[in-house]
PDB file of C-alpha atoms in Angstrom:
ATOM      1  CA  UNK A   1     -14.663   8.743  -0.460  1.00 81.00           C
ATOM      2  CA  UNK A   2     -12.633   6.048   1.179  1.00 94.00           C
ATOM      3  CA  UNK A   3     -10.276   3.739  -0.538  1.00 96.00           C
ATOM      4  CA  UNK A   4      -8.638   0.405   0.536  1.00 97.00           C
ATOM      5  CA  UNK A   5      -5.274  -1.472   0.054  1.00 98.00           C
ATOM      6  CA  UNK A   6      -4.166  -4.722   1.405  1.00 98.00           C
ATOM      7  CA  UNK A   7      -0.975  -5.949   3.465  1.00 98.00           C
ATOM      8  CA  UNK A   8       0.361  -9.457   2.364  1.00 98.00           C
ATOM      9  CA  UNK A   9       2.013 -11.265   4.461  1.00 98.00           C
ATOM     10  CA  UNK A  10       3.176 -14.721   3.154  1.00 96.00           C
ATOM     11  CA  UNK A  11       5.084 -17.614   3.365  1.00 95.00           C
ATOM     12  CA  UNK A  12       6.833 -18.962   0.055  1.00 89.00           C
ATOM     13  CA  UNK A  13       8.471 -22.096   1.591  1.00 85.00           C
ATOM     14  CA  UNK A  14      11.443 -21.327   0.091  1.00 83.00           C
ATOM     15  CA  UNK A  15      14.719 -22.225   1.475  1.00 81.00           C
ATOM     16  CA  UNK A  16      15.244 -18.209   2.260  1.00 80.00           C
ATOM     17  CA  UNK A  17      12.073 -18.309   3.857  1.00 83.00           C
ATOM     18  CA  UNK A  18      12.950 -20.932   5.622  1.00 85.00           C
ATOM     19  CA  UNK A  19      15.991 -19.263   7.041  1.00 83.00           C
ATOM     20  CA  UNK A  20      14.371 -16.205   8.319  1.00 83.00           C
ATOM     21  CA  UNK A  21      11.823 -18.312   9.915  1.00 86.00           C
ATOM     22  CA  UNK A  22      13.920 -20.327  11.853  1.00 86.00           C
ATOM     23  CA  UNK A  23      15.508 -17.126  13.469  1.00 83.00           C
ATOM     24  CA  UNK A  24      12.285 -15.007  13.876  1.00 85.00           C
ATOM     25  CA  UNK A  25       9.663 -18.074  14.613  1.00 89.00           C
ATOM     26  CA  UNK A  26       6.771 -16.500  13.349  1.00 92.00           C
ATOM     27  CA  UNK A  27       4.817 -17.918  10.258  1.00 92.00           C
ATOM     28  CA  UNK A  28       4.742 -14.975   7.850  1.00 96.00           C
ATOM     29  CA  UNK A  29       8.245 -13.596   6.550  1.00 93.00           C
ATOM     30  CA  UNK A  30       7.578 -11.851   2.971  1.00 94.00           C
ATOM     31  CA  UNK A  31       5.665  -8.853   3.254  1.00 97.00           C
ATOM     32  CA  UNK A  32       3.401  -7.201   0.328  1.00 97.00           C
ATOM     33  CA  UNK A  33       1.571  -4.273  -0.500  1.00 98.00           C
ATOM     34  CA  UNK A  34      -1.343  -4.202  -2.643  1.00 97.00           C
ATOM     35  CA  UNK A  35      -3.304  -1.450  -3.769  1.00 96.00           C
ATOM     36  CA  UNK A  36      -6.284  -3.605  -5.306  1.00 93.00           C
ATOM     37  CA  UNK A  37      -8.190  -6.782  -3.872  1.00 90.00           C
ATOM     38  CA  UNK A  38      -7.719  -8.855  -6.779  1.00 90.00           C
ATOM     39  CA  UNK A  39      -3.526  -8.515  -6.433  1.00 91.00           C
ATOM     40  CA  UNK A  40      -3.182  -7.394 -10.057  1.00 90.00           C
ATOM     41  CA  UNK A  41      -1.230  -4.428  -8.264  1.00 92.00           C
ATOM     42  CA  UNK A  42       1.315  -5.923  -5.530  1.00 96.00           C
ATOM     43  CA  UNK A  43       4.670  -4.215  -5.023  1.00 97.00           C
ATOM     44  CA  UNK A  44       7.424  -5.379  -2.580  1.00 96.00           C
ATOM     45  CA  UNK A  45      11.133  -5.544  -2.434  1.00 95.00           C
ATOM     46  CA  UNK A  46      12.665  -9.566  -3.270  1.00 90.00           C
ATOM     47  CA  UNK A  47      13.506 -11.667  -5.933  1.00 84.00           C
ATOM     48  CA  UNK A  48      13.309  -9.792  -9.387  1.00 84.00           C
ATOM     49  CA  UNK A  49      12.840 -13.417 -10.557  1.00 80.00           C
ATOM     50  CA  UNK A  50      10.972 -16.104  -8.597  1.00 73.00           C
ATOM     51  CA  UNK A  51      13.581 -18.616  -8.884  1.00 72.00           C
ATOM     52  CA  UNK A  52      16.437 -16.600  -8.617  1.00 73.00           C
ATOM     53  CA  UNK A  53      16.673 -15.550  -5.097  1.00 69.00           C
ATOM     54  CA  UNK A  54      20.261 -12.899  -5.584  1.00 72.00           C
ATOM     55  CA  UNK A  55      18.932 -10.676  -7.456  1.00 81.00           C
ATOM     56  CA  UNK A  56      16.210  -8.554  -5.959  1.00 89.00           C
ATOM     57  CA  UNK A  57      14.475  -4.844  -6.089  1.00 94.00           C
ATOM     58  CA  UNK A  58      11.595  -3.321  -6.179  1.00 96.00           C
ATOM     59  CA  UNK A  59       9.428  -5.452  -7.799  1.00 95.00           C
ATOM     60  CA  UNK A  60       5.395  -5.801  -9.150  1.00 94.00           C
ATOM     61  CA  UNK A  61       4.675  -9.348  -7.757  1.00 92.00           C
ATOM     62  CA  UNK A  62       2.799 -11.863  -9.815  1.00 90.00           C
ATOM     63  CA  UNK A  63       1.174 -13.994  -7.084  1.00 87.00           C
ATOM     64  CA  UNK A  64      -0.512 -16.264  -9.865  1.00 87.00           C
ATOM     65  CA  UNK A  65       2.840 -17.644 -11.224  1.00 86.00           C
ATOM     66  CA  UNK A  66       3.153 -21.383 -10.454  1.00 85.00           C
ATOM     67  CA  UNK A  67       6.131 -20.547  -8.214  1.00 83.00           C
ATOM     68  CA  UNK A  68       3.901 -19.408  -5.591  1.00 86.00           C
ATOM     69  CA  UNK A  69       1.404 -22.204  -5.679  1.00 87.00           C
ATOM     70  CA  UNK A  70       2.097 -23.623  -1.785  1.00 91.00           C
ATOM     71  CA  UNK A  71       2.638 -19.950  -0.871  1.00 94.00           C
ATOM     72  CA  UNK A  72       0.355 -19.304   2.823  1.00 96.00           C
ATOM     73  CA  UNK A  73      -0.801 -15.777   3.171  1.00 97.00           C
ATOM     74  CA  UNK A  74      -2.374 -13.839   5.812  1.00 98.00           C
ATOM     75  CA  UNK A  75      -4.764 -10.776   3.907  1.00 98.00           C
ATOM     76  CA  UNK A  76      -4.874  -7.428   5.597  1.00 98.00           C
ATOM     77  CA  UNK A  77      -7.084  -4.773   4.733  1.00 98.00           C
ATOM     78  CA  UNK A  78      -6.730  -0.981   5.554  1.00 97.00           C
ATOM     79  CA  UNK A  79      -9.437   1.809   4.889  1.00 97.00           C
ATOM     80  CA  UNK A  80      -7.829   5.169   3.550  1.00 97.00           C
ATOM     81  CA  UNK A  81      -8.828   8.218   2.568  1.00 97.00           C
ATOM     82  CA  UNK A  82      -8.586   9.214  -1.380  1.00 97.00           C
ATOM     83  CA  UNK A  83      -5.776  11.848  -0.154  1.00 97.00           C
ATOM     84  CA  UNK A  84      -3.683   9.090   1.553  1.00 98.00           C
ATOM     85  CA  UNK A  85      -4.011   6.378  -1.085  1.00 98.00           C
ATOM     86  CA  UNK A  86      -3.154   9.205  -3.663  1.00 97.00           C
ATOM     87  CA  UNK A  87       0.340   9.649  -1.730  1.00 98.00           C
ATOM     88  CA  UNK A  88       0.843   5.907  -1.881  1.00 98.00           C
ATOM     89  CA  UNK A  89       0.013   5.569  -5.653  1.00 97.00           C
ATOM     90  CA  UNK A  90       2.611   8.614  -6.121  1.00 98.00           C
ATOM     91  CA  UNK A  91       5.417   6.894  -3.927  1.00 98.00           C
ATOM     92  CA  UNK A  92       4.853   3.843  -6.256  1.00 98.00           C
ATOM     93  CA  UNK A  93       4.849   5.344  -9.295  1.00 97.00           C
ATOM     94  CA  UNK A  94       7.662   7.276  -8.145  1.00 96.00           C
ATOM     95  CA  UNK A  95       9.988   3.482  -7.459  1.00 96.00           C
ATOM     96  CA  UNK A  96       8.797   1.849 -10.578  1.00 96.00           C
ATOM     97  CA  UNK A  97       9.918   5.406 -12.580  1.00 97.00           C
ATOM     98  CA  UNK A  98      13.275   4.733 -11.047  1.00 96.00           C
ATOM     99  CA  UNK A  99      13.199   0.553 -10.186  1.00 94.00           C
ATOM    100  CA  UNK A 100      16.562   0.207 -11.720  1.00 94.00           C
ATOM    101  CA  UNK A 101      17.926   2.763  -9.047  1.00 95.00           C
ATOM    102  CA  UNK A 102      17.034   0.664  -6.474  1.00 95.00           C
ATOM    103  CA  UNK A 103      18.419  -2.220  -4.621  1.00 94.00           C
ATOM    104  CA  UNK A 104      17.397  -4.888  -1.939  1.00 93.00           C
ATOM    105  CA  UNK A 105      18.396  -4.454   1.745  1.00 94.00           C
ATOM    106  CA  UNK A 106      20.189  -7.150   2.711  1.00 90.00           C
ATOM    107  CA  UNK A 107      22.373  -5.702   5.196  1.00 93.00           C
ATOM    108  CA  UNK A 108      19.189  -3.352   6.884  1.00 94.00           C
ATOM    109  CA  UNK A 109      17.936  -7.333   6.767  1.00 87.00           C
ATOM    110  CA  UNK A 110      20.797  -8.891   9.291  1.00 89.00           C
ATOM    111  CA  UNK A 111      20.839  -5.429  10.920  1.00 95.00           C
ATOM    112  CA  UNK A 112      17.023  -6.036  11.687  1.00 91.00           C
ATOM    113  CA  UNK A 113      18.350  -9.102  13.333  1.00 87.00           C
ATOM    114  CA  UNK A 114      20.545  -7.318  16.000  1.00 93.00           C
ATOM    115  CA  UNK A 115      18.182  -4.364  16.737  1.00 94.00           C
ATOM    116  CA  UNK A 116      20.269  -2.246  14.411  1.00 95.00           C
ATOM    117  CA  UNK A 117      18.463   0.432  12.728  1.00 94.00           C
ATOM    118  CA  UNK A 118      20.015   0.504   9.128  1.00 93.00           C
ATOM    119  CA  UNK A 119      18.748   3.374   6.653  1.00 90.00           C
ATOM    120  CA  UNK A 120      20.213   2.472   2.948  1.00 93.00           C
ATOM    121  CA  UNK A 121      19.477   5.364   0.331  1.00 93.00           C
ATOM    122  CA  UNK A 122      17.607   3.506  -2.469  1.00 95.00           C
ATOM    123  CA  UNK A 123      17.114   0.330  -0.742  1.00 96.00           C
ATOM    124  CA  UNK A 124      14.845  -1.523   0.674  1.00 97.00           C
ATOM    125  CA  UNK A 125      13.741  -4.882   2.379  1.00 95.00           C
ATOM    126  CA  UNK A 126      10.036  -6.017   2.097  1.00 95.00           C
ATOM    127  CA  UNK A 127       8.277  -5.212   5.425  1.00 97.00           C
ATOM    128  CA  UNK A 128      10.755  -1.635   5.482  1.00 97.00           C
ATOM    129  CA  UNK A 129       9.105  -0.995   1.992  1.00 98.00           C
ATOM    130  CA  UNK A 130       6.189  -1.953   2.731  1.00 98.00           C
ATOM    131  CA  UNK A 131       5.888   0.362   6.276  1.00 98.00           C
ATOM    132  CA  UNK A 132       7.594   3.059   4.470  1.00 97.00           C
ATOM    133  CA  UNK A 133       4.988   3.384   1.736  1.00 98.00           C
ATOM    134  CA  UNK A 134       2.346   3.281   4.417  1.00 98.00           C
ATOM    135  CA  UNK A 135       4.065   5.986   6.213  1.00 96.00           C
ATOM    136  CA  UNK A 136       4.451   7.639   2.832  1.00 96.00           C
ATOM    137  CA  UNK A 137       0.412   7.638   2.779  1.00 96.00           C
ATOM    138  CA  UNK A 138       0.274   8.496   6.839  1.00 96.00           C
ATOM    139  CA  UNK A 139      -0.852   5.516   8.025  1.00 94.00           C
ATOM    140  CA  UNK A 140       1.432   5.087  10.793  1.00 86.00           C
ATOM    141  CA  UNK A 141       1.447   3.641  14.341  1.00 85.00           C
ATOM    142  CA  UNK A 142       4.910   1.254  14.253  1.00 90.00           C
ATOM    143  CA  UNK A 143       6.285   2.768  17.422  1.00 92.00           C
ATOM    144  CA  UNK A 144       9.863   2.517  15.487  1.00 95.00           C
ATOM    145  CA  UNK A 145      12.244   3.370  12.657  1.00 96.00           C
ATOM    146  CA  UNK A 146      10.576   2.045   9.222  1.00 96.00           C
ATOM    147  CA  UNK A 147      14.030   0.194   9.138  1.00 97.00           C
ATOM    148  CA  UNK A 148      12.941  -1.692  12.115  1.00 97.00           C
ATOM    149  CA  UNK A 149       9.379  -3.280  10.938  1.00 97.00           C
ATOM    150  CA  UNK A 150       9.140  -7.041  10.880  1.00 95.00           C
ATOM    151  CA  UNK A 151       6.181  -8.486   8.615  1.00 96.00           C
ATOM    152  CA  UNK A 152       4.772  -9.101  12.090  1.00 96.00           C
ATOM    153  CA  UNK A 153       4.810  -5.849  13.451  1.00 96.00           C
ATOM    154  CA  UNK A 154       2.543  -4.779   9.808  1.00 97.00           C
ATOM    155  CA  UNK A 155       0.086  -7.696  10.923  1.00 96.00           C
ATOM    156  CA  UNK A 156      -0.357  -5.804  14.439  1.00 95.00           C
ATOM    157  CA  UNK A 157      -1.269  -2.562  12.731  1.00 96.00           C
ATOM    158  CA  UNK A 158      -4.464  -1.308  14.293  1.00 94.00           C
ATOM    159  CA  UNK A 159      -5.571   0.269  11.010  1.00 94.00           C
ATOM    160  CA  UNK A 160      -5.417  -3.157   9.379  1.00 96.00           C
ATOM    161  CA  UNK A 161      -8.452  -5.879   9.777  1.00 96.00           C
ATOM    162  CA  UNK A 162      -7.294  -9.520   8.754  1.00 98.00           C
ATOM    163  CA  UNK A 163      -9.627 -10.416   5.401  1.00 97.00           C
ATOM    164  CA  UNK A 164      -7.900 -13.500   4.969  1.00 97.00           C
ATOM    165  CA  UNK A 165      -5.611 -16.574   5.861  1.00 98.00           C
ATOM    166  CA  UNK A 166      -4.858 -19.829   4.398  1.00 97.00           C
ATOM    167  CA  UNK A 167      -2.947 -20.651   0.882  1.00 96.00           C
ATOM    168  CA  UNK A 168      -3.089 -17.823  -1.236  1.00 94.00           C
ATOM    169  CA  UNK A 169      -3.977 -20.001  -4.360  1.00 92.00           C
ATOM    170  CA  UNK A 170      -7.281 -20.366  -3.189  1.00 93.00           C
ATOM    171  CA  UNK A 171      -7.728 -16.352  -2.391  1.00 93.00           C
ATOM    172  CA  UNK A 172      -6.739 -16.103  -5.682  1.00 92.00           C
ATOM    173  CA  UNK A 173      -8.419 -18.631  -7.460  1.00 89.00           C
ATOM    174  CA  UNK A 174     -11.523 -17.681  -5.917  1.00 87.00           C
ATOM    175  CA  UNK A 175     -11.220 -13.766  -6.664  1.00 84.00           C
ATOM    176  CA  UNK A 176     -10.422 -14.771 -10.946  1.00 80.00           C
ATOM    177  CA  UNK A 177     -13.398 -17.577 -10.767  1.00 80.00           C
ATOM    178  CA  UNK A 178     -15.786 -14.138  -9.346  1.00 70.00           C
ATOM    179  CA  UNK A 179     -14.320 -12.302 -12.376  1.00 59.00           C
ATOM    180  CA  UNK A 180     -15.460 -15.192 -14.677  1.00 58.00           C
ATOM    181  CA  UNK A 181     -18.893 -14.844 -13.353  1.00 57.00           C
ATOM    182  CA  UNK A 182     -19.218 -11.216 -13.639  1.00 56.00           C
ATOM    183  CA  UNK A 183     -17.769 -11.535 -17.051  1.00 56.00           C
ATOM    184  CA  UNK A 184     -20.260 -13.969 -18.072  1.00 53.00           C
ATOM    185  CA  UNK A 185     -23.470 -12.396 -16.656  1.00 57.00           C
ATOM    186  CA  UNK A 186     -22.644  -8.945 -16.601  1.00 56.00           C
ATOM    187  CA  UNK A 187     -21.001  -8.998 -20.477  1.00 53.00           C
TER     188      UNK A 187
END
């Protein structure tokens, strides 16, 4: 039986994101993994808290807070077997066991920037988190160090098939209105 998870790539707006953009030029920066197509189950590496952007981790995103309300998003999907998403759910479970342990990757960030390929024990930025756990679950084909992947170079991914693009508050708002239907007919 086959399984899927989703790649989310976004753009917050935020002045960080605005930074990174201005050196890289492309339109997504912030890099996600989800292992549902509702997002109840997104992991990354950023801010621990929305609005503070200095203290970051591994971290179980909640795209529905207000924060993220003019937040763009391109949706990937990627087909896996039960075997690979099993390794994926274990490498997960396995960071949130041990969150506090780790850090986020500032310096592999700026290294990124220079071609530098920076491997931190226990730390992470979001598109090296994001290809690691994929790599974790064999789903591979980045032609470089997981210290090296750019949120762009997870959008180029063969395995992955673009779902969606636009603001991510309608994705969302559309997938919890479908709930509310199910709910209602199927109760």
């Amino acid at each position: 039986m086959k399984k899927e998870i989703y790649i989310l790539l976004t753009d917050t707006g935020t002045w960080f994101t605005k930074c990174i953009k201005l050196y890289t030029k492309k339109t997504f920066n912030h890099a996600s993994l989800s292992l549902d197509k509702d997002f109840h189950q997104v992991y990354s590496f950023g801010r621990k808290n929305p609005y503070n952007p200095f203290f970051g981790g591994f971290v179980k995103e909640n795209w529905r807070n207000p924060f993220f309300r003019h937040t763009t998003c391109a949706i990937y999907a990627c087909t896996i077997s039960n075997n690979q998403y099993n390794d994926i759910q274990a490498f997960l479970k396995e960071l949130n066991e041990c969150k506090h342990q780790y850090r986020y990757n500032l310096l592999g960030l700026f290294a990124i920037l220079f071609n530098i390929e920076l491997e931190r024990s226990n730390a992470y930025f979001c598109s090296q988190f994001v290809a690691a756990t994929l790599e974790k679950g064999k789903v591979n084909g980045f032609g470089k160090p997981v210290s090296l992947v750019t949120p762009f170079d997870l959008g180029r991914l063969p395995q992955l098939r673009k779902v969606y693009e636009g603001k991510l508050s309608s994705y969302i708002n559309s997938v919890d209105e479908r709930h509310k239907i199910n709910r209602f007919y199927f109760a």
